[in-house]
Short mmCIF file of C-alpha atoms in Angstrom, two decimals:
data_model
loop_
_atom_site.label_atom_id
_atom_site.label_comp_id
_atom_site.label_asym_id
_atom_site.label_seq_id
_atom_site.Cartn_x
_atom_site.Cartn_y
_atom_site.Cartn_z
CA UNK P 6 2.97 31.21 -11.42
CA UNK P 7 1.09 28.54 -12.11
CA UNK P 8 1.29 25.75 -9.61
CA UNK P 9 3.22 22.24 -10.60
CA UNK P 10 0.96 19.39 -11.23
CA UNK P 11 0.73 17.33 -7.71
CA UNK P 12 2.16 13.94 -8.29
CA UNK P 13 -0.09 10.79 -8.89
CA UNK P 14 0.57 7.71 -7.56
CA UNK P 15 -0.76 3.82 -8.33
CA UNK P 16 -1.77 1.24 -6.21
CA UNK P 17 -2.59 -2.26 -6.20
CA UNK P 18 -5.36 -3.96 -2.67
CA UNK P 19 -5.69 -7.05 -2.63
CA UNK P 20 -8.83 -8.07 -0.62
CA UNK P 21 -10.49 -11.69 -0.42
CA UNK P 22 -14.00 -11.72 0.91
CA UNK P 23 -13.97 -15.29 2.52
CA UNK P 24 -15.50 -15.78 5.98
CA UNK P 25 -14.05 -12.78 7.15
CA UNK P 26 -13.36 -10.26 3.90
CA UNK P 27 -9.49 -8.67 4.75
CA UNK P 28 -7.28 -6.14 2.76
CA UNK P 29 -3.73 -6.36 2.26
CA UNK P 30 -1.85 -3.35 3.80
CA UNK P 31 2.02 -2.63 3.59
CA UNK P 32 3.81 -0.64 6.88
CA UNK P 33 5.62 2.27 5.83
CA UNK P 34 9.33 1.27 6.63
CA UNK P 35 11.93 3.50 8.40
CA UNK P 36 12.61 4.85 11.61
CA UNK P 37 10.18 7.68 11.60
CA UNK P 38 7.38 4.75 11.26
CA UNK P 39 8.92 1.68 13.09
CA UNK P 40 6.92 2.06 16.34
CA UNK P 41 3.39 4.05 14.26
CA UNK P 42 0.72 1.54 13.98
CA UNK P 43 -2.35 3.92 13.15
CA UNK P 44 -2.17 5.79 10.22
CA UNK P 45 0.87 4.18 8.80
CA UNK P 46 -0.17 1.80 6.62
CA UNK P 47 -1.33 1.83 3.12
CA UNK P 48 -1.86 0.36 -0.71
CA UNK P 49 1.28 -0.69 -1.63
CA UNK P 50 1.59 2.23 -4.10
CA UNK P 51 4.13 4.26 -5.95
CA UNK P 52 4.26 7.14 -8.34
CA UNK P 53 3.46 7.31 -11.99
CA UNK P 54 6.12 7.10 -14.31
CA UNK P 55 5.93 8.85 -17.74
CA UNK P 56 4.38 6.61 -20.20
CA UNK P 57 3.32 3.88 -17.53
CA UNK P 58 -0.92 3.31 -17.20
CA UNK P 59 -1.74 2.91 -13.77
CA UNK P 60 -2.26 -0.49 -13.99
CA UNK P 61 1.47 -0.86 -14.91
CA UNK P 62 2.63 0.94 -11.87
CA UNK P 63 0.50 -0.82 -9.25
CA UNK P 64 1.64 -3.93 -10.49
CA UNK P 65 5.30 -2.63 -10.55
CA UNK P 66 5.06 -1.37 -7.06
CA UNK P 67 3.14 -4.02 -5.46
CA UNK P 68 6.51 -6.02 -6.45
CA UNK P 69 8.88 -3.40 -5.76
CA UNK P 70 7.63 -3.13 -1.79
CA UNK P 71 5.53 -6.65 -1.10
CA UNK P 72 8.45 -8.33 -2.92
CA UNK P 73 6.33 -10.96 -4.65
CA UNK P 74 4.65 -11.70 -8.06
CA UNK P 75 0.62 -10.05 -8.71
CA UNK P 76 -1.25 -12.71 -8.22
CA UNK P 77 -3.28 -12.86 -11.45
CA UNK P 78 -6.69 -11.93 -12.05
CA UNK P 79 -8.62 -9.05 -13.04
CA UNK P 80 -7.83 -5.49 -11.75
CA UNK P 81 -10.83 -3.13 -10.82
CA UNK P 82 -10.12 0.89 -10.41
CA UNK P 83 -11.94 1.61 -7.21
CA UNK P 84 -10.98 5.27 -7.67
CA UNK P 85 -8.76 8.65 -7.53
CA UNK P 86 -8.13 9.52 -3.96
CA UNK P 87 -6.90 13.14 -3.26
CA UNK P 88 -4.48 13.57 -0.33
CA UNK P 89 -4.91 17.27 1.54
CA UNK P 90 -1.19 17.44 0.21
CA UNK P 91 -3.09 17.62 -3.00
CA UNK P 92 -1.15 14.35 -4.10
CA UNK P 93 -3.44 11.51 -5.83
CA UNK P 94 -3.37 7.90 -5.29
CA UNK P 95 -5.46 5.76 -8.00
CA UNK P 96 -5.91 2.50 -6.53
CA UNK P 97 -6.55 -0.71 -8.56
CA UNK P 98 -8.09 -3.82 -6.14
CA UNK P 99 -7.85 -7.68 -7.43
CA UNK P 100 -9.62 -10.06 -5.51
CA UNK P 101 -8.36 -13.25 -4.62
CA UNK P 102 -9.04 -16.52 -2.74
CA UNK P 103 -9.17 -16.40 0.94
CA UNK P 104 -7.26 -19.63 1.20
CA UNK P 105 -3.97 -17.56 -0.42
CA UNK P 106 -3.89 -16.34 3.51
CA UNK P 107 -1.43 -18.16 5.50
CA UNK P 108 -0.49 -20.40 2.19
CA UNK P 109 2.98 -20.22 0.48
CA UNK P 110 2.18 -17.31 -1.73
CA UNK P 111 0.72 -15.34 0.77
CA UNK P 112 2.24 -11.85 0.22
CA UNK P 113 1.97 -11.10 3.95
CA UNK P 114 5.29 -10.73 6.05
CA UNK P 115 5.99 -9.68 9.33
CA UNK P 116 9.33 -8.54 8.20
CA UNK P 117 9.71 -7.67 4.79
CA UNK P 118 13.72 -7.59 5.00
CA UNK P 119 13.66 -11.25 4.02
CA UNK P 120 12.43 -10.23 0.44
CA UNK P 121 14.18 -8.36 -2.13
CA UNK P 122 12.27 -5.09 -2.00
CA UNK P 123 12.93 -1.56 -2.69
CA UNK P 124 14.48 1.03 -0.07
CA UNK P 125 14.79 4.80 0.16
CA UNK P 126 17.52 6.82 1.77
CA UNK P 127 16.23 8.99 4.94
CA UNK P 128 18.36 11.42 6.67
CA UNK P 129 17.90 9.67 10.45
CA UNK P 130 17.49 11.20 12.75
CA UNK P 131 15.86 14.75 11.29
CA UNK P 132 18.90 17.38 10.58
CA UNK P 133 21.85 15.21 11.80
CA UNK P 134 23.41 14.56 8.25
CA UNK P 135 22.88 11.34 8.71
CA UNK P 136 21.34 9.14 5.58
CA UNK P 137 20.34 5.32 6.10
CA UNK P 138 18.79 2.82 3.74
CA UNK P 139 15.49 1.70 4.54
CA UNK P 140 12.63 -0.44 3.17
CA UNK P 141 9.65 1.56 1.77
CA UNK P 142 7.59 -0.93 3.60
CA UNK P 143 8.75 -3.20 6.41
CA UNK P 144 5.74 -5.22 6.57
CA UNK P 145 2.48 -6.57 5.25
CA UNK P 146 -0.54 -8.08 6.91
CA UNK P 147 -4.61 -8.90 5.93
CA UNK P 148 -6.67 -6.05 7.82
CA UNK P 149 -10.16 -6.39 8.22
CA UNK P 150 -12.18 -3.38 7.09
CA UNK P 151 -12.85 -1.53 10.68
CA UNK P 152 -9.01 -2.25 11.33
CA UNK P 153 -8.08 -1.12 7.98
CA UNK P 154 -10.02 1.80 8.34
CA UNK P 155 -7.94 3.07 11.62
CA UNK P 156 -4.63 1.63 10.18
CA UNK P 157 -4.51 3.40 6.83
CA UNK P 158 -3.06 6.67 6.24
CA UNK P 159 -6.00 9.15 6.05
CA UNK P 160 -6.04 10.25 2.51
CA UNK P 161 -6.61 6.56 1.71
CA UNK P 162 -9.23 5.35 4.10
CA UNK P 163 -12.47 5.97 1.72
CA UNK P 164 -10.73 3.33 -0.23
CA UNK P 165 -12.29 1.02 2.16
CA UNK P 166 -15.88 2.31 1.32
CA UNK P 167 -15.24 2.62 -2.43
CA UNK P 168 -14.44 -1.16 -2.22
CA UNK P 169 -17.22 -2.20 -0.01
CA UNK P 170 -19.23 -0.33 -2.51
CA UNK P 171 -17.73 -1.90 -5.79
CA UNK P 172 -18.25 -5.38 -4.37
CA UNK P 173 -21.92 -4.43 -3.67
CA UNK P 174 -22.17 -3.75 -7.40
#
């Protein structure tokens, strides 16, 4: 039997250098993740659809999950990051000006339910048969490199080092 190809996702990591470099991460939505912080954050990302490029997916998913347009600027591919599950996430980075943080266009938001964001159905409590609709991500925030390494899901922690290496070039 041939193993099915593991899914591939693509995501968009906004970052700024500023006096204190920061990365924009999204917190996974839903009741299971509500009280979790460490390893509960991610680059906004989603599955690559047939015929879609990594860039198209990353841009689409950013809008769907964060609820605002992608800022303008060139994207830099940081690489493909494989989870222990076999899933691969291709991450593209977009540098934004530091003064975006706190401005009217800042994509960070303490409660993304205030915006039109994508939702998913989950069974909650587990095995209850009760289905609830929750946002894919419930908030987005800026984190420094060290904080991001603690917040990110384990399979995405290497993204921080890949960004640092790309910025050093």
